[in-house]
Amino acid sequence: MAAREEVLALQAEVARREEELSSLKQRLAAALSAEDEPAPRVPVSPLPPKAALSRDEILRYSRQLVLPELGVHGQLRLATASVLVVGCGGLGCPLAQYLTPATALDLVRRYDVVADCSDNVPTRYLVSDACVLAGRPLVSASALRFEGQITVYHYDGGPCYRCLFPQPPPAETVTSCADSGVLGVVTGILGCLQALEVLKIAAGMGPSYSGSLLLFDALGGHFRCIRLRSRRPNCAACGERPTVTDLQDYEAFCGSSATDKCRSLRLLSPEERVSVSDYKRLLDSGSPHLLLDVRPQVEVDICRLPHALHIPLKHLERRDGKSLKLLGEAIQEGKRGAQEGAALPIYVICKLGNDSQKAVKILKSLTAIPELGSLAVQDVVGGLMAWAAKIDETFPQY
């Protein structure tokens, strides 16, 4: 009898707990749904007109007010001007998630000047088209490695971005700061020049680089200014008969995503790839294999897996004899450590899993190393950054 009562009590407790769990699941679903909803857009009201400068403003801006080119009139224009900055990293693109074709035009129309600091091609086309449709000048700057450039589009009859680049470049030819790096000071210099152009436009002084492009070389320490072509009469955006009358899907147009992150290539079949988790299990098992790191030396100097053989991708691409000999010797050494007749798999790794795929295709085509023909060659998906994220949190990410 006591056992029966205990069973009934347990069943009742289970039912109560299941009801409580169901309620918690509903609350969790509601919370996740609310989190996914985009934040409501706050309307941007125009700044009220300003008739005069206050005593404090005169003191604060006194060094500017005595400039005849600016004066009180220009400072008053600055006080009521609004500027939209697209990309608030060094010259990154964190605003791209908010700047979609559905919202960009409405957003751009609320501002007097737009500054494009994005680091990807789709966003540049999107911002340029939006500025043309909204009738706003666009101050555009970019930086890569030790170089930077700045120009002003769609100002006083000048060309827009599409006038210079009617069609986007092939996605595989485009590089970014995440791919090639950038010196932080270079973005700072270009950002200051960009702010200067924005201020001059807002104050009514006119820009310096409408119809021209300023190039900065940090290594050489010099600036160079070149003339750009004039506005194209047949430009799809700002021409005499424009065909771009609304914003479009720019990721589809450019064949790449609107992000400053590195693109993920898919050059190999799933059978030719291995996850970092699977590779970690193989490593822990002590199974003989060869790990080939194909990153440039400058990246290997940052961090590396100690058991990896380093041969840069460029050496494989040009079939460097010394590197191929080193690879052949490593394969022979690995085979001596394996059981007789056992295969020696080769795993290729890089930073993100792009160059490693290229290396696998090269290795499978090599005839200079006969041993490769009988070996399994795979790349590690996601590379060392996936290793750092999923396997070893202490491994540096860069």
PDB file of C-alpha atoms in Angstrom, residues 158-360:
ATOM      1  CA  GLY A 158      30.524  65.046 -60.008  1.00  0.00           C
ATOM      2  CA  PRO A 159      30.653  61.277 -60.644  1.00  0.00           C
ATOM      3  CA  CYS A 160      29.136  58.654 -58.378  1.00  0.00           C
ATOM      4  CA  TYR A 161      30.633  55.297 -57.446  1.00  0.00           C
ATOM      5  CA  ARG A 162      28.913  53.563 -60.385  1.00  0.00           C
ATOM      6  CA  CYS A 163      30.392  56.072 -62.828  1.00  0.00           C
ATOM      7  CA  LEU A 164      33.808  54.680 -61.950  1.00  0.00           C
ATOM      8  CA  PHE A 165      32.763  51.071 -61.372  1.00  0.00           C
ATOM      9  CA  PRO A 166      29.681  50.204 -63.469  1.00  0.00           C
ATOM     10  CA  GLN A 167      30.111  46.525 -62.593  1.00  0.00           C
ATOM     11  CA  PRO A 168      31.494  44.987 -59.390  1.00  0.00           C
ATOM     12  CA  PRO A 169      34.825  43.146 -59.554  1.00  0.00           C
ATOM     13  CA  PRO A 170      34.861  39.324 -59.333  1.00  0.00           C
ATOM     14  CA  ALA A 171      34.347  38.400 -55.677  1.00  0.00           C
ATOM     15  CA  GLU A 172      37.472  36.234 -55.592  1.00  0.00           C
ATOM     16  CA  THR A 173      39.679  39.210 -56.538  1.00  0.00           C
ATOM     17  CA  VAL A 174      38.496  41.441 -53.692  1.00  0.00           C
ATOM     18  CA  THR A 175      40.593  41.661 -50.550  1.00  0.00           C
ATOM     19  CA  SER A 176      39.836  43.347 -47.238  1.00  0.00           C
ATOM     20  CA  CYS A 177      41.568  44.515 -44.087  1.00  0.00           C
ATOM     21  CA  ALA A 178      40.667  41.193 -42.481  1.00  0.00           C
ATOM     22  CA  ASP A 179      42.483  39.384 -45.322  1.00  0.00           C
ATOM     23  CA  SER A 180      45.530  41.590 -45.828  1.00  0.00           C
ATOM     24  CA  GLY A 181      45.688  43.710 -42.698  1.00  0.00           C
ATOM     25  CA  VAL A 182      45.923  47.458 -42.214  1.00  0.00           C
ATOM     26  CA  LEU A 183      48.110  49.746 -40.122  1.00  0.00           C
ATOM     27  CA  GLY A 184      45.893  51.468 -37.560  1.00  0.00           C
ATOM     28  CA  VAL A 185      47.521  54.871 -38.086  1.00  0.00           C
ATOM     29  CA  VAL A 186      46.570  54.759 -41.780  1.00  0.00           C
ATOM     30  CA  THR A 187      42.870  54.472 -40.954  1.00  0.00           C
ATOM     31  CA  GLY A 188      43.298  57.339 -38.488  1.00  0.00           C
ATOM     32  CA  ILE A 189      44.839  59.587 -41.143  1.00  0.00           C
ATOM     33  CA  LEU A 190      42.135  58.750 -43.686  1.00  0.00           C
ATOM     34  CA  GLY A 191      39.453  59.219 -41.050  1.00  0.00           C
ATOM     35  CA  CYS A 192      40.752  62.722 -40.286  1.00  0.00           C
ATOM     36  CA  LEU A 193      40.799  63.617 -43.986  1.00  0.00           C
ATOM     37  CA  GLN A 194      37.285  62.268 -44.300  1.00  0.00           C
ATOM     38  CA  ALA A 195      36.123  64.377 -41.343  1.00  0.00           C
ATOM     39  CA  LEU A 196      37.738  67.419 -42.964  1.00  0.00           C
ATOM     40  CA  GLU A 197      35.848  66.884 -46.235  1.00  0.00           C
ATOM     41  CA  VAL A 198      32.575  66.387 -44.344  1.00  0.00           C
ATOM     42  CA  LEU A 199      33.083  69.621 -42.383  1.00  0.00           C
ATOM     43  CA  LYS A 200      33.894  71.599 -45.519  1.00  0.00           C
ATOM     44  CA  ILE A 201      30.773  70.351 -47.275  1.00  0.00           C
ATOM     45  CA  ALA A 202      28.569  70.982 -44.216  1.00  0.00           C
ATOM     46  CA  ALA A 203      29.977  74.498 -43.822  1.00  0.00           C
ATOM     47  CA  GLY A 204      29.338  75.325 -47.471  1.00  0.00           C
ATOM     48  CA  MET A 205      33.035  75.602 -48.342  1.00  0.00           C
ATOM     49  CA  GLY A 206      32.978  72.756 -50.869  1.00  0.00           C
ATOM     50  CA  PRO A 207      35.154  69.628 -50.865  1.00  0.00           C
ATOM     51  CA  SER A 208      38.669  69.241 -52.251  1.00  0.00           C
ATOM     52  CA  TYR A 209      38.230  65.774 -53.720  1.00  0.00           C
ATOM     53  CA  SER A 210      35.059  65.905 -55.776  1.00  0.00           C
ATOM     54  CA  GLY A 211      36.115  64.526 -59.146  1.00  0.00           C
ATOM     55  CA  SER A 212      39.555  63.591 -57.818  1.00  0.00           C
ATOM     56  CA  LEU A 213      41.101  60.847 -55.721  1.00  0.00           C
ATOM     57  CA  LEU A 214      43.703  61.409 -53.002  1.00  0.00           C
ATOM     58  CA  LEU A 215      46.104  58.469 -52.592  1.00  0.00           C
ATOM     59  CA  PHE A 216      48.195  58.072 -49.435  1.00  0.00           C
ATOM     60  CA  ASP A 217      51.266  55.825 -49.212  1.00  0.00           C
ATOM     61  CA  ALA A 218      52.350  55.422 -45.593  1.00  0.00           C
ATOM     62  CA  LEU A 219      55.536  53.503 -46.428  1.00  0.00           C
ATOM     63  CA  GLY A 220      56.730  56.113 -48.900  1.00  0.00           C
ATOM     64  CA  GLY A 221      55.326  58.921 -46.771  1.00  0.00           C
ATOM     65  CA  HIS A 222      53.680  60.837 -49.596  1.00  0.00           C
ATOM     66  CA  PHE A 223      50.292  61.889 -50.976  1.00  0.00           C
ATOM     67  CA  ARG A 224      49.260  61.938 -54.626  1.00  0.00           C
ATOM     68  CA  CYS A 225      46.086  63.362 -56.144  1.00  0.00           C
ATOM     69  CA  ILE A 226      44.694  62.124 -59.469  1.00  0.00           C
ATOM     70  CA  ARG A 227      41.749  63.317 -61.524  1.00  0.00           C
ATOM     71  CA  LEU A 228      38.777  60.984 -61.899  1.00  0.00           C
ATOM     72  CA  ARG A 229      36.627  60.655 -64.946  1.00  0.00           C
ATOM     73  CA  SER A 230      33.605  62.953 -65.102  1.00  0.00           C
ATOM     74  CA  ARG A 231      30.036  61.788 -64.558  1.00  0.00           C
ATOM     75  CA  ARG A 232      29.009  59.157 -67.096  1.00  0.00           C
ATOM     76  CA  PRO A 233      25.953  60.257 -69.116  1.00  0.00           C
ATOM     77  CA  ASN A 234      24.914  56.615 -69.380  1.00  0.00           C
ATOM     78  CA  CYS A 235      25.542  55.795 -65.688  1.00  0.00           C
ATOM     79  CA  ALA A 236      22.884  53.413 -64.360  1.00  0.00           C
ATOM     80  CA  ALA A 237      22.529  55.477 -61.163  1.00  0.00           C
ATOM     81  CA  CYS A 238      23.165  59.180 -61.920  1.00  0.00           C
ATOM     82  CA  GLY A 239      23.078  59.215 -65.736  1.00  0.00           C
ATOM     83  CA  GLU A 240      20.611  60.975 -67.980  1.00  0.00           C
ATOM     84  CA  ARG A 241      18.374  57.901 -68.126  1.00  0.00           C
ATOM     85  CA  PRO A 242      19.067  56.008 -64.880  1.00  0.00           C
ATOM     86  CA  THR A 243      17.942  52.420 -64.540  1.00  0.00           C
ATOM     87  CA  VAL A 244      18.663  52.245 -60.812  1.00  0.00           C
ATOM     88  CA  THR A 245      15.494  53.876 -59.528  1.00  0.00           C
ATOM     89  CA  ASP A 246      15.336  51.915 -56.287  1.00  0.00           C
ATOM     90  CA  LEU A 247      17.726  49.963 -54.082  1.00  0.00           C
ATOM     91  CA  GLN A 248      18.347  46.309 -54.909  1.00  0.00           C
ATOM     92  CA  ASP A 249      19.896  43.133 -53.538  1.00  0.00           C
ATOM     93  CA  TYR A 250      23.538  44.227 -53.502  1.00  0.00           C
ATOM     94  CA  GLU A 251      24.921  40.969 -52.185  1.00  0.00           C
ATOM     95  CA  ALA A 252      23.447  39.178 -55.206  1.00  0.00           C
ATOM     96  CA  PHE A 253      24.652  41.970 -57.517  1.00  0.00           C
ATOM     97  CA  CYS A 254      28.227  41.731 -56.219  1.00  0.00           C
ATOM     98  CA  GLY A 255      28.320  38.000 -55.563  1.00  0.00           C
ATOM     99  CA  SER A 256      29.643  38.567 -52.034  1.00  0.00           C
ATOM    100  CA  SER A 257      28.296  39.333 -48.581  1.00  0.00           C
ATOM    101  CA  ALA A 258      28.041  42.810 -47.061  1.00  0.00           C
ATOM    102  CA  THR A 259      30.545  42.180 -44.307  1.00  0.00           C
ATOM    103  CA  ASP A 260      34.138  43.041 -43.530  1.00  0.00           C
ATOM    104  CA  LYS A 261      34.825  39.435 -42.511  1.00  0.00           C
ATOM    105  CA  CYS A 262      36.819  37.079 -44.686  1.00  0.00           C
ATOM    106  CA  ARG A 263      34.821  35.078 -47.218  1.00  0.00           C
ATOM    107  CA  SER A 264      34.538  31.306 -46.740  1.00  0.00           C
ATOM    108  CA  LEU A 265      35.480  29.448 -49.910  1.00  0.00           C
ATOM    109  CA  ARG A 266      34.076  26.054 -50.878  1.00  0.00           C
ATOM    110  CA  LEU A 267      36.588  24.514 -53.247  1.00  0.00           C
ATOM    111  CA  LEU A 268      36.540  20.929 -51.965  1.00  0.00           C
ATOM    112  CA  SER A 269      33.964  18.208 -51.477  1.00  0.00           C
ATOM    113  CA  PRO A 270      32.903  17.293 -47.913  1.00  0.00           C
ATOM    114  CA  GLU A 271      34.964  14.092 -48.216  1.00  0.00           C
ATOM    115  CA  GLU A 272      38.090  16.187 -48.709  1.00  0.00           C
ATOM    116  CA  ARG A 273      37.583  18.145 -45.508  1.00  0.00           C
ATOM    117  CA  VAL A 274      37.755  17.411 -41.775  1.00  0.00           C
ATOM    118  CA  SER A 275      36.417  19.392 -38.816  1.00  0.00           C
ATOM    119  CA  VAL A 276      38.661  20.664 -36.043  1.00  0.00           C
ATOM    120  CA  SER A 277      36.854  18.319 -33.636  1.00  0.00           C
ATOM    121  CA  ASP A 278      37.617  15.288 -35.787  1.00  0.00           C
ATOM    122  CA  TYR A 279      41.222  16.382 -36.168  1.00  0.00           C
ATOM    123  CA  LYS A 280      41.537  16.836 -32.378  1.00  0.00           C
ATOM    124  CA  ARG A 281      40.292  13.271 -31.841  1.00  0.00           C
ATOM    125  CA  LEU A 282      42.838  11.982 -34.352  1.00  0.00           C
ATOM    126  CA  LEU A 283      45.586  13.991 -32.645  1.00  0.00           C
ATOM    127  CA  ASP A 284      44.651  12.655 -29.211  1.00  0.00           C
ATOM    128  CA  SER A 285      44.658   9.088 -30.525  1.00  0.00           C
ATOM    129  CA  GLY A 286      48.319   9.394 -31.521  1.00  0.00           C
ATOM    130  CA  SER A 287      47.564   8.174 -35.036  1.00  0.00           C
ATOM    131  CA  PRO A 288      50.482   8.964 -37.405  1.00  0.00           C
ATOM    132  CA  HIS A 289      49.788  11.843 -39.766  1.00  0.00           C
ATOM    133  CA  LEU A 290      51.306  15.034 -41.166  1.00  0.00           C
ATOM    134  CA  LEU A 291      49.861  18.486 -40.409  1.00  0.00           C
ATOM    135  CA  LEU A 292      50.847  21.080 -43.014  1.00  0.00           C
ATOM    136  CA  ASP A 293      50.514  24.797 -42.130  1.00  0.00           C
ATOM    137  CA  VAL A 294      50.345  26.875 -45.343  1.00  0.00           C
ATOM    138  CA  ARG A 295      50.060  30.367 -43.826  1.00  0.00           C
ATOM    139  CA  PRO A 296      52.597  33.116 -44.626  1.00  0.00           C
ATOM    140  CA  GLN A 297      55.598  33.326 -42.326  1.00  0.00           C
ATOM    141  CA  VAL A 298      54.334  36.581 -40.788  1.00  0.00           C
ATOM    142  CA  GLU A 299      51.220  34.755 -39.520  1.00  0.00           C
ATOM    143  CA  VAL A 300      53.182  31.733 -38.303  1.00  0.00           C
ATOM    144  CA  ASP A 301      55.256  34.147 -36.220  1.00  0.00           C
ATOM    145  CA  ILE A 302      52.042  35.159 -34.411  1.00  0.00           C
ATOM    146  CA  CYS A 303      51.010  31.644 -33.387  1.00  0.00           C
ATOM    147  CA  ARG A 304      51.286  28.038 -34.553  1.00  0.00           C
ATOM    148  CA  LEU A 305      50.643  24.437 -33.603  1.00  0.00           C
ATOM    149  CA  PRO A 306      54.072  23.091 -32.625  1.00  0.00           C
ATOM    150  CA  HIS A 307      53.757  19.779 -34.475  1.00  0.00           C
ATOM    151  CA  ALA A 308      52.850  21.375 -37.823  1.00  0.00           C
ATOM    152  CA  LEU A 309      55.180  21.511 -40.823  1.00  0.00           C
ATOM    153  CA  HIS A 310      55.234  25.024 -42.267  1.00  0.00           C
ATOM    154  CA  ILE A 311      55.295  25.491 -46.050  1.00  0.00           C
ATOM    155  CA  PRO A 312      53.621  28.717 -47.277  1.00  0.00           C
ATOM    156  CA  LEU A 313      50.941  28.407 -49.941  1.00  0.00           C
ATOM    157  CA  LYS A 314      52.953  30.662 -52.264  1.00  0.00           C
ATOM    158  CA  HIS A 315      55.781  28.114 -52.233  1.00  0.00           C
ATOM    159  CA  LEU A 316      53.375  25.372 -53.267  1.00  0.00           C
ATOM    160  CA  GLU A 317      51.845  27.561 -55.972  1.00  0.00           C
ATOM    161  CA  ARG A 318      55.212  28.154 -57.612  1.00  0.00           C
ATOM    162  CA  ARG A 319      56.323  24.535 -57.030  1.00  0.00           C
ATOM    163  CA  ASP A 320      59.333  25.684 -55.006  1.00  0.00           C
ATOM    164  CA  GLY A 321      61.913  22.900 -55.190  1.00  0.00           C
ATOM    165  CA  LYS A 322      63.267  23.349 -51.662  1.00  0.00           C
ATOM    166  CA  SER A 323      59.781  23.274 -50.167  1.00  0.00           C
ATOM    167  CA  LEU A 324      58.732  20.209 -52.156  1.00  0.00           C
ATOM    168  CA  LYS A 325      61.876  18.415 -51.023  1.00  0.00           C
ATOM    169  CA  LEU A 326      61.092  19.338 -47.414  1.00  0.00           C
ATOM    170  CA  LEU A 327      57.559  18.002 -47.829  1.00  0.00           C
ATOM    171  CA  GLY A 328      58.793  14.764 -49.372  1.00  0.00           C
ATOM    172  CA  GLU A 329      61.234  14.217 -46.506  1.00  0.00           C
ATOM    173  CA  ALA A 330      58.492  14.844 -43.952  1.00  0.00           C
ATOM    174  CA  ILE A 331      56.251  12.294 -45.662  1.00  0.00           C
ATOM    175  CA  GLN A 332      59.034   9.686 -45.634  1.00  0.00           C
ATOM    176  CA  GLU A 333      59.750  10.415 -41.963  1.00  0.00           C
ATOM    177  CA  GLY A 334      56.060  10.074 -41.118  1.00  0.00           C
ATOM    178  CA  LYS A 335      55.817   6.755 -42.919  1.00  0.00           C
ATOM    179  CA  ARG A 336      58.745   5.394 -40.921  1.00  0.00           C
ATOM    180  CA  GLY A 337      56.861   6.211 -37.731  1.00  0.00           C
ATOM    181  CA  ALA A 338      53.688   4.491 -38.937  1.00  0.00           C
ATOM    182  CA  GLN A 339      52.982   0.779 -39.052  1.00  0.00           C
ATOM    183  CA  GLU A 340      54.156  -0.979 -42.158  1.00  0.00           C
ATOM    184  CA  GLY A 341      51.615  -0.618 -44.922  1.00  0.00           C
ATOM    185  CA  ALA A 342      49.572   1.964 -42.990  1.00  0.00           C
ATOM    186  CA  ALA A 343      48.492   5.122 -44.794  1.00  0.00           C
ATOM    187  CA  LEU A 344      49.890   8.486 -43.717  1.00  0.00           C
ATOM    188  CA  PRO A 345      47.113  11.067 -44.064  1.00  0.00           C
ATOM    189  CA  ILE A 346      48.040  14.723 -44.634  1.00  0.00           C
ATOM    190  CA  TYR A 347      45.946  17.471 -43.068  1.00  0.00           C
ATOM    191  CA  VAL A 348      46.349  21.033 -44.322  1.00  0.00           C
ATOM    192  CA  ILE A 349      45.579  24.008 -42.107  1.00  0.00           C
ATOM    193  CA  CYS A 350      45.642  27.810 -42.476  1.00  0.00           C
ATOM    194  CA  LYS A 351      43.988  30.712 -40.676  1.00  0.00           C
ATOM    195  CA  LEU A 352      40.372  30.332 -41.859  1.00  0.00           C
ATOM    196  CA  GLY A 353      40.234  27.268 -44.084  1.00  0.00           C
ATOM    197  CA  ASN A 354      40.486  29.040 -47.449  1.00  0.00           C
ATOM    198  CA  ASP A 355      44.160  28.775 -48.368  1.00  0.00           C
ATOM    199  CA  SER A 356      44.222  25.216 -47.043  1.00  0.00           C
ATOM    200  CA  GLN A 357      41.655  24.212 -49.659  1.00  0.00           C
ATOM    201  CA  LYS A 358      43.792  25.746 -52.404  1.00  0.00           C
ATOM    202  CA  ALA A 359      46.788  23.855 -51.036  1.00  0.00           C
ATOM    203  CA  VAL A 360      44.916  20.532 -51.082  1.00  0.00           C
TER     204      VAL A 360
END
